[in-house]
Coordinates of C-alpha atoms in Angstrom, one line a residue:
Chain A
M24 CA -1.4 28.7 14.4
L25 CA -1.9 28.1 10.7
E26 CA -1.8 31.2 8.3
L27 CA -1.6 31.6 4.7
R28 CA -0.6 34.3 2.9
N29 CA -1.2 35.5 -0.3
V30 CA -1.4 32.3 -1.3
N31 CA -1.8 31.9 -5.9
Y32 CA -1.8 28.3 -7.1
S33 CA -1.9 27.6 -10.6
Y34 CA -1.7 23.6 -12.8
G35 CA -0.1 25.0 -15.7
P36 CA -1.4 28.0 -17.0
S37 CA -4.3 27.9 -15.2
Q38 CA -5.0 29.4 -12.2
V39 CA -6.9 27.8 -9.3
I40 CA -6.1 30.3 -6.6
H41 CA -5.8 33.8 -6.1
D42 CA -4.6 35.7 -3.3
L43 CA -5.9 33.7 -0.6
S44 CA -5.1 34.5 3.2
F45 CA -6.8 33.5 5.8
N46 CA -5.5 32.6 9.9
L47 CA -6.4 29.3 11.7
E48 CA -6.4 30.4 14.7
G49 CA -5.4 27.4 18.1
G50 CA -8.4 25.8 19.0
E51 CA -11.0 27.4 16.1
F52 CA -12.9 25.5 14.3
L53 CA -12.9 26.9 10.5
C54 CA -15.4 25.7 7.4
V55 CA -14.4 26.5 4.1
L56 CA -17.9 26.8 1.6
G57 CA -17.8 27.0 -2.0
P58 CA -18.8 25.1 -5.4
N59 CA -17.8 22.5 -6.8
G60 CA -14.2 23.1 -8.9
C61 CA -13.5 26.7 -6.5
G62 CA -10.8 25.0 -5.6
K63 CA -11.4 23.9 -2.4
T64 CA -9.3 20.9 -2.9
T65 CA -6.8 21.6 -4.7
L66 CA -6.6 24.1 -1.2
L67 CA -6.8 21.8 1.0
K68 CA -3.2 20.1 -1.1
N69 CA -1.3 23.4 -0.7
I70 CA -2.3 23.0 3.0
L71 CA -0.7 19.6 3.3
G72 CA 2.7 20.3 2.2
L73 CA 0.8 17.4 -1.0
L74 CA 1.6 21.3 -3.6
S75 CA 3.5 24.1 -3.6
P76 CA 2.2 27.2 -3.9
S77 CA 2.9 29.3 -7.3
S78 CA 3.5 31.9 -4.8
G79 CA 2.7 33.2 -1.4
S80 CA 3.0 31.6 1.3
I81 CA 1.5 28.9 3.8
L82 CA 2.7 28.9 7.6
I83 CA 2.6 26.7 11.0
D84 CA 3.5 29.3 14.0
G85 CA 5.6 31.9 11.7
E86 CA 7.4 28.3 10.0
D87 CA 7.1 27.9 5.7
I88 CA 5.7 24.9 5.6
R89 CA 8.0 24.5 2.7
Y90 CA 11.0 23.9 5.1
L91 CA 9.3 21.6 7.5
P92 CA 10.1 17.8 6.6
L93 CA 6.9 15.3 6.7
T94 CA 7.6 14.3 9.2
R95 CA 7.3 17.4 11.4
L96 CA 3.9 18.6 9.4
A97 CA 2.7 15.2 9.9
Q98 CA 3.1 15.3 13.7
I99 CA 1.3 18.5 13.6
M100 CA -1.3 18.8 11.3
G101 CA -3.4 15.7 10.5
Y102 CA -6.0 14.9 7.8
I103 CA -8.8 13.4 7.7
P104 CA -10.0 12.3 4.1
Q105 CA -13.6 10.7 3.0
A106 CA -13.2 7.1 3.7
H107 CA -12.3 5.1 1.0
T108 CA -11.3 1.4 1.3
P109 CA -8.0 0.2 0.5
P110 CA -7.4 -3.5 -0.8
F111 CA -6.2 -5.3 1.7
P112 CA -8.7 -6.0 4.7
F113 CA -6.3 -4.5 7.9
K114 CA -7.4 -4.5 11.1
V115 CA -8.8 -1.2 13.0
F116 CA -6.1 -1.2 15.7
D117 CA -3.0 -1.4 12.9
V118 CA -4.8 1.5 10.7
V119 CA -5.0 3.6 13.9
L120 CA -1.3 2.6 14.4
M121 CA -0.2 3.7 11.0
G122 CA -1.2 7.4 13.2
R123 CA 2.2 7.3 14.7
T124 CA 4.0 6.6 11.3
S125 CA 5.7 10.4 11.5
Y126 CA 6.9 9.4 15.3
I127 CA 8.7 5.7 14.1
S128 CA 11.9 5.9 13.0
S129 CA 12.2 4.4 9.3
L130 CA 14.3 1.8 11.0
A131 CA 11.6 -0.2 13.6
V132 CA 7.9 -1.0 13.8
P133 CA 5.2 0.6 16.3
G134 CA 6.2 0.3 19.4
K135 CA 4.5 -0.3 23.1
E136 CA 4.2 3.4 23.4
D137 CA 2.4 4.0 19.9
E138 CA 0.4 1.3 20.8
R139 CA -0.9 2.7 23.7
I140 CA -1.5 5.7 22.2
A141 CA -3.6 4.4 19.5
L142 CA -5.6 2.8 21.8
E143 CA -6.3 6.1 23.0
S144 CA -8.0 8.0 20.1
L145 CA -9.6 4.6 20.3
E146 CA -11.4 5.4 23.5
E147 CA -11.2 9.0 22.6
L148 CA -14.2 8.4 19.8
N149 CA -15.5 5.5 22.3
I150 CA -14.7 3.4 19.1
S151 CA -12.5 1.0 21.1
H152 CA -14.8 -2.0 20.4
L153 CA -13.9 -1.6 16.7
K154 CA -10.2 -2.4 17.5
D155 CA -10.1 -5.9 16.0
K156 CA -12.6 -5.7 13.8
I157 CA -11.6 -5.6 9.6
Y158 CA -11.7 -2.1 8.5
T159 CA -12.9 -2.7 5.0
K160 CA -15.8 -4.9 7.0
I161 CA -16.7 -2.0 8.8
S162 CA -19.8 0.7 7.9
G163 CA -19.0 3.9 6.6
G164 CA -19.3 5.5 9.9
E165 CA -17.0 3.8 11.5
R166 CA -14.7 4.3 9.3
Q167 CA -15.0 7.8 9.6
L168 CA -14.3 7.6 12.6
V169 CA -11.5 5.5 12.4
L170 CA -9.8 7.7 10.0
I171 CA -10.2 10.1 13.1
A172 CA -8.9 8.3 15.2
R173 CA -5.9 7.4 13.3
A174 CA -5.8 11.0 12.6
L175 CA -5.4 11.7 16.0
A176 CA -3.5 9.2 17.1
Q177 CA -0.4 11.7 15.4
Q178 CA -0.6 14.3 18.1
P179 CA -1.1 17.0 15.6
K180 CA -2.7 20.3 17.0
I181 CA -4.4 21.1 12.9
L182 CA -7.3 19.0 11.7
I183 CA -7.3 18.7 8.4
M184 CA -10.8 17.2 6.6
D185 CA -12.4 17.1 3.1
E186 CA -16.0 16.7 2.7
P187 CA -15.7 14.1 6.3
T188 CA -19.1 13.3 5.6
S189 CA -20.2 13.3 2.4
S190 CA -21.0 9.7 2.5
L191 CA -22.5 9.4 6.1
D192 CA -26.2 9.4 6.4
F193 CA -28.5 11.9 8.5
G194 CA -27.5 10.2 11.9
K195 CA -23.8 9.3 11.4
Q196 CA -22.9 13.1 9.8
H197 CA -23.6 14.5 13.3
L198 CA -22.3 12.2 15.3
V199 CA -19.1 12.8 13.3
L200 CA -18.9 16.9 13.1
E201 CA -19.9 15.8 17.2
H202 CA -17.1 14.8 17.6
M203 CA -15.3 17.5 16.2
R204 CA -16.8 20.4 18.2
H205 CA -15.6 18.2 20.8
L206 CA -12.5 18.4 20.2
S207 CA -11.8 21.8 18.8
Q208 CA -12.9 22.3 22.4
K209 CA -9.9 20.1 24.0
G210 CA -8.2 23.2 21.9
I211 CA -7.4 21.6 18.4
S212 CA -7.5 23.4 15.6
I213 CA -10.0 22.0 12.6
L214 CA -10.4 23.4 9.5
M215 CA -12.9 21.8 7.6
V216 CA -13.7 22.0 3.7
T217 CA -17.9 21.1 3.7
H218 CA -20.5 21.5 1.0
D219 CA -23.6 21.3 3.6
P220 CA -24.2 25.7 5.0
D221 CA -25.9 24.1 7.9
Q222 CA -22.4 22.5 9.0
A223 CA -21.3 25.5 9.2
F224 CA -23.8 26.6 11.2
F225 CA -23.6 23.5 13.2
C226 CA -19.8 23.8 14.4
A227 CA -17.8 26.6 12.8
H228 CA -15.7 29.7 14.6
K229 CA -15.5 31.0 11.0
V230 CA -15.9 30.4 8.0
V231 CA -13.7 31.5 4.5
L232 CA -16.1 31.4 1.1
M233 CA -14.3 30.3 -1.4
K234 CA -16.1 31.4 -5.5
K235 CA -14.2 30.5 -8.2
G236 CA -10.5 30.1 -6.2
R237 CA -10.7 33.4 -5.0
L238 CA -11.8 34.8 -1.2
L239 CA -15.3 35.8 -1.3
D240 CA -15.8 36.6 2.2
I241 CA -14.7 35.6 5.7
G242 CA -16.2 35.8 9.3
T243 CA -18.7 34.2 11.8
P244 CA -21.7 32.0 9.9
E245 CA -23.9 34.3 10.7
E246 CA -21.9 37.0 8.7
T247 CA -21.3 35.5 6.2
I248 CA -24.1 33.0 5.2
I249 CA -26.3 35.2 4.9
E250 CA -29.2 34.9 1.8
K251 CA -27.3 37.1 -0.8
S252 CA -23.5 35.1 -0.5
M253 CA -25.5 31.9 -1.2
K254 CA -27.2 33.6 -4.3
D255 CA -23.3 35.0 -5.6
M256 CA -21.9 31.3 -5.0
Y257 CA -24.6 28.1 -5.9
D258 CA -26.8 30.5 -7.9
I259 CA -30.1 29.4 -5.6
D260 CA -32.3 31.2 -3.5
V261 CA -32.3 30.4 0.2
K262 CA -34.1 31.5 3.4
I263 CA -31.8 31.1 7.0
N264 CA -33.9 31.4 9.8
G265 CA -32.8 30.6 13.8
M266 CA -33.9 27.7 15.9
K267 CA -33.7 27.4 19.2
L268 CA -31.7 24.8 21.1
P269 CA -33.0 22.7 24.4
D270 CA -29.8 24.1 25.4
N271 CA -29.7 27.7 25.0
R272 CA -27.8 28.0 21.8
T273 CA -29.2 28.7 18.7
I274 CA -28.7 26.9 15.0
R275 CA -29.4 28.5 12.3
V276 CA -30.1 26.6 9.0
C277 CA -30.0 27.4 5.3
I278 CA -32.5 26.1 3.3
P279 CA -33.0 26.5 -0.1
V280 CA -36.2 28.0 -2.4
P281 CA -36.0 27.4 -5.8
K282 CA -37.1 29.7 -7.7
P283 CA -39.9 27.1 -9.9
S284 CA -39.4 28.9 -13.4
K285 CA -36.4 28.1 -12.8
L286 CA -36.8 24.4 -13.0
V287 CA -37.1 22.2 -16.2
K288 CA -40.0 22.3 -17.6
C289 CA -42.4 19.0 -16.5
R290 CA -44.7 18.3 -19.0
I291 CA -46.5 15.7 -16.8
P292 CA -48.9 16.8 -14.3
L293 CA -48.1 16.0 -10.9
N294 CA -51.3 14.7 -9.6
S295 CA -50.4 11.5 -12.2
F296 CA -47.8 9.9 -10.5
R297 CA -49.1 7.0 -8.2
G298 CA -50.0 8.0 -4.7
G299 CA -50.4 11.2 -6.2
S300 CA -54.0 10.9 -7.2
K301 CA -55.2 9.5 -3.2
L302 CA -53.7 12.3 -2.1
G303 CA -55.3 14.9 -4.0
Chain F
M11 CA 1.0 -18.0 24.6
S12 CA 0.6 -15.6 21.7
K13 CA 2.2 -13.1 24.0
Y14 CA 5.2 -14.5 23.7
F15 CA 5.3 -13.9 19.6
K16 CA 3.9 -10.6 20.1
W17 CA 6.9 -9.3 17.7
L18 CA 5.3 -11.7 15.0
D19 CA 1.9 -11.3 16.5
L20 CA 1.1 -14.8 15.6
G21 CA -0.1 -17.4 17.5
F22 CA 1.4 -20.0 19.3
I23 CA 0.4 -23.1 17.2
R24 CA 0.9 -21.4 13.5
V25 CA 4.5 -20.0 15.0
I26 CA 5.3 -24.0 15.7
L27 CA 4.4 -24.4 12.2
L28 CA 6.0 -21.5 10.4
V29 CA 8.9 -23.3 12.4
L30 CA 9.0 -26.3 11.3
V31 CA 7.1 -27.0 8.0
P32 CA 9.9 -25.4 5.8
I33 CA 12.8 -27.5 8.4
V34 CA 10.2 -30.9 7.7
A35 CA 10.3 -29.6 4.1
F36 CA 14.3 -28.7 4.2
L37 CA 15.4 -32.6 5.0
F38 CA 12.7 -34.1 3.0
S39 CA 14.1 -32.5 0.2
F40 CA 17.3 -34.0 0.9
A41 CA 16.1 -38.1 1.2
I42 CA 13.8 -38.2 -2.1
G43 CA 15.6 -38.2 -5.9
R44 CA 16.0 -40.6 -8.5
Y45 CA 19.0 -41.5 -5.7
G46 CA 16.1 -42.0 -2.8
I47 CA 18.4 -41.9 0.9
P48 CA 16.5 -43.1 3.9
V49 CA 16.7 -41.0 6.4
S50 CA 18.7 -43.1 8.9
Q51 CA 21.9 -43.1 5.4
L52 CA 20.7 -39.1 5.2
L53 CA 21.6 -38.4 9.3
S54 CA 24.5 -41.1 9.3
T55 CA 25.9 -39.2 6.2
L56 CA 25.8 -35.7 8.0
Y57 CA 26.8 -36.9 10.7
V58 CA 30.0 -38.3 9.0
H59 CA 30.6 -34.8 7.3
Y60 CA 30.6 -32.2 9.6
F61 CA 31.5 -34.8 12.6
G62 CA 33.7 -37.6 11.1
S63 CA 37.3 -38.0 10.3
S64 CA 38.8 -36.0 7.4
T65 CA 41.0 -38.6 6.3
A66 CA 37.0 -40.5 5.4
Q67 CA 36.9 -40.4 1.7
A68 CA 34.1 -38.8 0.1
S69 CA 31.1 -41.2 -0.7
N70 CA 28.8 -41.2 -3.3
L71 CA 26.5 -40.5 -0.7
D72 CA 28.6 -37.4 0.8
T73 CA 28.8 -36.2 -3.1
V74 CA 25.0 -36.8 -4.0
V75 CA 23.9 -34.8 -0.9
F76 CA 26.4 -31.9 -0.5
N77 CA 26.9 -31.5 -4.6
I78 CA 24.1 -32.0 -5.5
R79 CA 21.3 -32.1 -3.5
L80 CA 22.2 -29.3 -1.1
P81 CA 22.8 -26.6 -3.1
R82 CA 20.1 -27.4 -5.4
I83 CA 17.7 -27.5 -2.0
I84 CA 19.7 -23.8 -0.9
A85 CA 18.5 -22.6 -4.5
G86 CA 14.3 -23.4 -4.6
M87 CA 14.5 -21.6 -1.4
L88 CA 16.4 -18.9 -1.9
V89 CA 14.8 -18.3 -4.8
G90 CA 10.9 -19.0 -3.3
A91 CA 11.9 -16.8 -0.8
A92 CA 12.9 -14.0 -3.3
L93 CA 9.9 -14.2 -5.7
S94 CA 7.3 -14.6 -2.8
T95 CA 8.7 -11.8 -0.9
A96 CA 9.6 -9.4 -3.7
G97 CA 5.6 -9.8 -4.7
A98 CA 4.0 -9.4 -1.6
A99 CA 6.5 -6.0 -1.5
Y100 CA 4.9 -5.0 -4.4
Q101 CA 1.6 -5.5 -4.1
G102 CA 1.5 -3.2 -1.2
M103 CA 2.8 -0.5 -3.1
F104 CA 0.9 -0.9 -6.0
K105 CA -1.9 -1.3 -4.0
N106 CA -3.3 -3.8 -5.8
P107 CA -3.2 -7.6 -4.9
L108 CA -2.9 -9.5 -8.7
V109 CA 0.3 -7.8 -8.8
S110 CA 3.3 -10.0 -9.6
P111 CA 7.1 -9.4 -8.8
D112 CA 8.0 -8.9 -12.9
I113 CA 5.1 -5.5 -13.4
L114 CA 8.2 -3.7 -13.9
G115 CA 9.7 -5.8 -17.0
A116 CA 12.1 -7.2 -14.0
S117 CA 11.9 -11.3 -15.8
A118 CA 11.3 -9.9 -19.0
G119 CA 15.0 -7.7 -19.1
A120 CA 16.4 -10.7 -17.8
G121 CA 15.4 -13.4 -20.2
F122 CA 16.1 -11.6 -22.7
G123 CA 19.9 -10.9 -21.3
A124 CA 20.4 -14.3 -20.8
C125 CA 18.4 -15.4 -24.6
L126 CA 21.1 -12.2 -25.9
A127 CA 24.5 -14.2 -24.0
I128 CA 23.2 -17.5 -25.4
F129 CA 23.1 -16.0 -28.7
L130 CA 26.4 -15.4 -28.5
S131 CA 27.5 -18.7 -27.3
Q132 CA 29.1 -16.8 -23.7
S133 CA 29.6 -19.5 -20.7
V134 CA 26.8 -20.3 -17.6
Y135 CA 28.7 -17.1 -16.2
V136 CA 28.4 -15.2 -18.4
I137 CA 24.8 -16.0 -19.0
Q138 CA 24.1 -15.0 -15.0
I139 CA 25.3 -12.2 -15.2
S140 CA 24.1 -10.7 -18.5
A141 CA 20.6 -11.9 -17.0
F142 CA 20.8 -9.9 -13.8
V143 CA 22.2 -6.8 -15.8
F144 CA 19.4 -7.1 -18.0
G145 CA 16.5 -7.6 -15.2
L146 CA 18.0 -4.0 -13.5
I147 CA 17.8 -2.2 -17.7
A148 CA 14.5 -3.3 -17.7
V149 CA 13.0 -2.0 -14.2
L150 CA 15.4 1.4 -15.2
L151 CA 13.9 1.8 -18.5
A152 CA 10.3 1.4 -16.7
C153 CA 11.3 3.7 -14.6
L154 CA 12.7 6.6 -16.7
I155 CA 9.3 6.5 -19.0
N156 CA 7.1 6.6 -15.3
K157 CA 9.3 9.7 -15.3
H158 CA 9.1 11.5 -18.6
L159 CA 5.3 10.6 -18.6
D160 CA 5.3 12.4 -15.6
Y161 CA 1.5 11.0 -14.4
D162 CA 0.6 9.3 -10.8
P163 CA 3.3 7.5 -10.3
T164 CA 1.8 4.1 -9.8
L165 CA -0.1 3.5 -12.3
G166 CA 2.7 5.0 -14.9
L167 CA 5.1 2.3 -13.5
V168 CA 3.1 -0.1 -14.7
L169 CA 1.8 1.1 -17.8
G170 CA 6.2 2.1 -18.0
G171 CA 6.6 -1.9 -17.3
I172 CA 4.2 -3.3 -19.5
L173 CA 5.5 -1.3 -22.3
I174 CA 9.3 -2.3 -21.3
S175 CA 8.3 -6.0 -21.0
T176 CA 6.5 -6.1 -24.3
L177 CA 10.1 -4.5 -25.9
F178 CA 12.6 -6.9 -24.7
S179 CA 10.3 -9.8 -24.9
S180 CA 9.6 -9.1 -28.7
G181 CA 13.5 -8.9 -28.6
T182 CA 13.5 -12.7 -27.1
G183 CA 11.2 -13.1 -30.0
A184 CA 13.8 -12.2 -31.9
I185 CA 16.6 -13.6 -30.6
K186 CA 14.5 -17.2 -30.8
Y187 CA 13.8 -16.2 -34.5
F188 CA 17.5 -16.0 -35.8
A189 CA 19.0 -18.7 -33.3
D190 CA 20.4 -21.8 -35.1
A191 CA 17.0 -24.7 -34.2
N192 CA 19.6 -27.2 -33.8
D193 CA 20.7 -26.5 -30.4
K194 CA 20.6 -22.3 -29.7
L195 CA 16.8 -22.7 -30.3
P196 CA 16.4 -25.5 -27.5
E197 CA 19.1 -24.3 -24.9
I198 CA 17.2 -20.9 -25.3
T199 CA 13.9 -22.5 -24.9
F200 CA 14.5 -24.5 -22.5
W201 CA 16.0 -21.7 -19.9
L202 CA 13.1 -19.8 -20.9
M203 CA 11.1 -22.6 -19.1
G204 CA 12.9 -22.4 -16.1
S205 CA 14.8 -24.9 -13.9
L206 CA 17.0 -25.4 -10.7
S207 CA 18.6 -28.7 -12.4
S208 CA 22.3 -27.2 -13.2
V209 CA 22.4 -25.4 -9.7
D210 CA 25.7 -25.6 -8.3
K211 CA 27.7 -24.1 -5.6
R212 CA 28.9 -21.6 -7.5
D213 CA 25.5 -20.2 -8.2
I214 CA 24.9 -20.0 -4.5
A215 CA 27.6 -18.1 -3.9
S216 CA 26.7 -15.2 -6.2
I217 CA 23.5 -15.0 -6.0
I218 CA 24.1 -14.5 -1.8
I219 CA 24.9 -11.0 -1.8
P220 CA 22.4 -9.1 -4.1
M221 CA 19.7 -11.6 -2.5
L222 CA 21.1 -9.8 1.3
I223 CA 21.1 -6.2 -0.8
G224 CA 17.4 -6.7 -1.2
F225 CA 16.0 -9.1 1.7
I226 CA 17.2 -7.0 4.1
P227 CA 16.0 -3.8 3.4
L228 CA 12.1 -5.1 2.4
F229 CA 12.8 -6.2 6.1
I230 CA 13.7 -2.9 7.8
V231 CA 11.3 -1.1 5.6
R232 CA 8.5 -4.1 5.8
W233 CA 5.8 -1.7 8.5
R234 CA 5.5 0.8 6.4
I235 CA 4.8 -0.9 3.5
N236 CA 1.2 -1.2 4.6
V237 CA 1.1 2.8 4.7
L238 CA 1.8 2.9 1.4
A239 CA -1.8 0.5 0.8
F240 CA -3.6 3.5 1.4
G241 CA -2.3 5.6 -1.7
E242 CA 0.0 7.9 -2.7
E243 CA -1.3 11.0 -0.6
E244 CA -2.2 10.0 2.2
A245 CA 0.9 7.6 3.0
R246 CA 2.0 11.9 2.6
T247 CA 0.2 13.4 5.0
L248 CA 1.0 10.6 7.5
G249 CA 4.4 11.6 7.4
I250 CA 6.2 9.0 4.7
N251 CA 8.8 9.9 2.0
T252 CA 6.2 8.2 -0.8
R253 CA 9.3 8.6 -3.2
R254 CA 12.5 7.2 -1.3
L255 CA 10.2 4.3 0.0
R256 CA 9.4 3.7 -3.4
F257 CA 12.6 3.5 -4.5
I258 CA 13.9 0.8 -2.0
V259 CA 10.7 -1.0 -2.6
I260 CA 11.6 -1.0 -6.0
I261 CA 15.9 -1.9 -5.8
S262 CA 14.8 -4.0 -3.6
S263 CA 12.5 -6.4 -5.2
T264 CA 14.5 -6.0 -8.2
V265 CA 18.1 -7.3 -7.5
I266 CA 16.1 -10.0 -5.3
T267 CA 13.8 -11.1 -8.6
A268 CA 16.8 -10.5 -11.5
A269 CA 19.4 -12.7 -9.4
S270 CA 16.3 -15.7 -9.2
V271 CA 16.1 -15.5 -12.6
S272 CA 19.4 -15.4 -13.3
I273 CA 20.3 -18.5 -11.8
C274 CA 17.3 -20.5 -12.3
G275 CA 15.5 -18.5 -15.6
M276 CA 11.6 -17.8 -15.3
V277 CA 9.3 -19.1 -12.7
G278 CA 5.6 -18.0 -13.1
W279 CA 2.8 -17.3 -10.1
I280 CA 5.0 -17.8 -7.0
G281 CA 5.1 -14.4 -6.8
L282 CA 1.6 -14.3 -6.9
V283 CA 0.8 -16.9 -5.3
V284 CA 2.6 -17.2 -2.3
P285 CA 1.2 -13.6 -0.7
H286 CA -1.8 -14.5 -0.7
L287 CA -1.3 -17.7 1.0
A288 CA 0.5 -15.8 3.0
R289 CA -2.1 -13.5 3.9
S290 CA -4.8 -15.6 4.1
I291 CA -2.8 -17.2 7.0
V292 CA -1.5 -14.0 8.8
G293 CA -3.7 -11.2 7.6
P294 CA -2.5 -8.2 5.5
N295 CA -0.9 -6.5 7.9
Y296 CA 3.4 -6.6 6.5
R297 CA 4.8 -6.9 10.1
T298 CA 3.9 -10.1 10.0
L299 CA 3.3 -10.7 6.3
L300 CA 6.5 -10.0 4.3
P301 CA 9.1 -12.4 7.0
V302 CA 5.6 -15.1 6.9
T303 CA 5.8 -15.3 2.8
G304 CA 9.5 -15.6 2.5
I305 CA 9.3 -19.0 4.6
L306 CA 5.8 -20.2 2.5
G307 CA 7.9 -19.2 -0.8
A308 CA 11.0 -21.3 0.2
T309 CA 8.9 -24.3 1.4
Y310 CA 6.5 -23.6 -1.6
L311 CA 9.3 -24.0 -4.1
L312 CA 10.9 -26.2 -2.6
L313 CA 8.5 -28.7 -2.3
V314 CA 7.4 -28.5 -6.2
D315 CA 11.4 -28.8 -7.3
D316 CA 11.2 -32.0 -5.5
I317 CA 7.5 -33.0 -7.8
A318 CA 10.0 -31.7 -11.2
R319 CA 12.6 -33.8 -9.2
C320 CA 11.3 -36.7 -9.1
L321 CA 7.6 -37.1 -11.7
G322 CA 9.2 -38.6 -15.0
S323 CA 12.1 -40.3 -15.7
V324 CA 12.8 -36.9 -17.7
E325 CA 12.5 -33.6 -15.4
V326 CA 9.5 -31.6 -16.0
P327 CA 10.8 -27.6 -16.5
L328 CA 9.8 -26.0 -13.3
G329 CA 8.7 -23.1 -14.5
I330 CA 5.4 -24.6 -16.0
L331 CA 5.0 -26.9 -12.5
T332 CA 5.1 -23.8 -11.2
A333 CA 2.1 -22.6 -13.9
L334 CA 0.2 -25.9 -13.7
L335 CA 0.1 -26.0 -9.9
G336 CA -0.6 -22.2 -9.2
V337 CA -3.5 -21.8 -11.1
P338 CA -5.8 -24.3 -9.3
F339 CA -4.0 -23.6 -5.9
F340 CA -5.1 -19.9 -6.3
I341 CA -8.8 -21.2 -7.0
I342 CA -7.9 -22.5 -3.9
I343 CA -7.3 -19.6 -1.4
F344 CA -9.5 -17.2 -3.1
K345 CA -12.4 -19.3 -2.4
N346 CA -11.8 -20.3 1.3
N347 CA -9.7 -16.5 2.1
V348 CA -11.7 -14.8 4.8
R349 CA -9.1 -13.5 6.1
G350 CA -7.3 -12.1 3.4
W351 CA -9.2 -10.8 0.4
K352 CA -12.6 -8.8 0.1

């Protein structure tokens, strides 16, 4: 479905992405992991057609995205950015309707069919009750779900997400992830950039590890997210273990175990903090 | 009831008000003025003008109504609608609610053009053309600076607009400095303050085409301006050709702003205040907001011009009044605005 072939990208003289190749199949959930500044966001911008690779190509169903018009691209790929607030207090429904932009002639406004699809997208995520709320006044988690609904209104084959859970609380993060997992089971391919290896364990079929713009490893989460690769990417020691869920899935978790010697030396004795003495 | 007004997405009462208020303001503006006309006489004059026998001599009343008041009323409504619509479109495009139509230098350029023509003792007609052309040139230069900077497109445009505005304002200052203090300088100063007092039929004829060239495309792309408010990258991933849409918005807004300034001089604050007023009534969706802004802008400038006509024995310059009224108006809107802001 989505195929990257030897993609290179440079901002001026500095090369950000080096010879990157991987595939995303239909219905597959792929997570991209990597430290800050490793080129994840640049990679997304290349895939979304906002930037063009310096060399190499990005193909969707065998067609180079460089030659696809923006509207066609928007009908295939839905982008879910991190929720931010626009300067004007749009209604949630109007925001979701904007997902229909690529289907609406440039001389027209949304019609009945577009409104029906926008409503369906809201129902899909169980947020129909937000329809008439003001987008700038709902909570961050709700805003993120509205943006997912907007992307669904594009009726895409692929969803692209840039750390969609980064500003959400613990519960909302997993609500969003659960929705995404559900969408991938329905056959939508998902490419998600994340900072959290646990999220990759939780929902990914395939993981791409990146470091300094190069592909470090690719494979299932169990194969790729291991003590060695985590140390390599984030320069931190981790322990990885499995936990059995009631539905017989075994979910792995990744826990950092920093070495005490590496921490900044703390001259204040720990038990001098308030409460510390009570415990001690 | 609201179902019948689905295309406007407004309730019945709001739609009726939006239709009635401008009409009432329109009729009201005929009646008042230094030469007061009672409504009954106004109606009979209108009747005689359109349905009366052609041999009847044009009365004094007829001259006042059709050669003086009507052009002025139409010009006021066109200019009010133009400046407000351009302001609303720019606020969406720049993702900034504090932007007004002169952000890209259209007013500063047009002001310079007019001053130059006055300085060179040109006719009223040349002054208008010069204002219009320099307004376009200023915006074009601002866009060129943006292209040259190759920076974030909206920030680059604002920066270009500021630079060009400064350039043309200093040009205007220089012309004022060299102008003859006995006749040219007062004329320039008065022109810059803005007024509709000298508008006649020919002025309307000369701006009607630029106005249509600007209004029609803005009306057509109005829904898409919503998407631009989410930022360059998101708009593109939603399938909007942002460069083309920005081009349409800038060209259209510039043409109507420059046309307005060319016949009535600098009238500030309308493009900033009226979009906020409209937003507080109908919400931020440009599908409804843009036409409503136009209607309200037309009504607002018409009423302000009525005040300018009637306030004193000498006309108060329109630009001074719009700014004077704009400030308290703005504070009231911001204070009470629930839907349109925050």
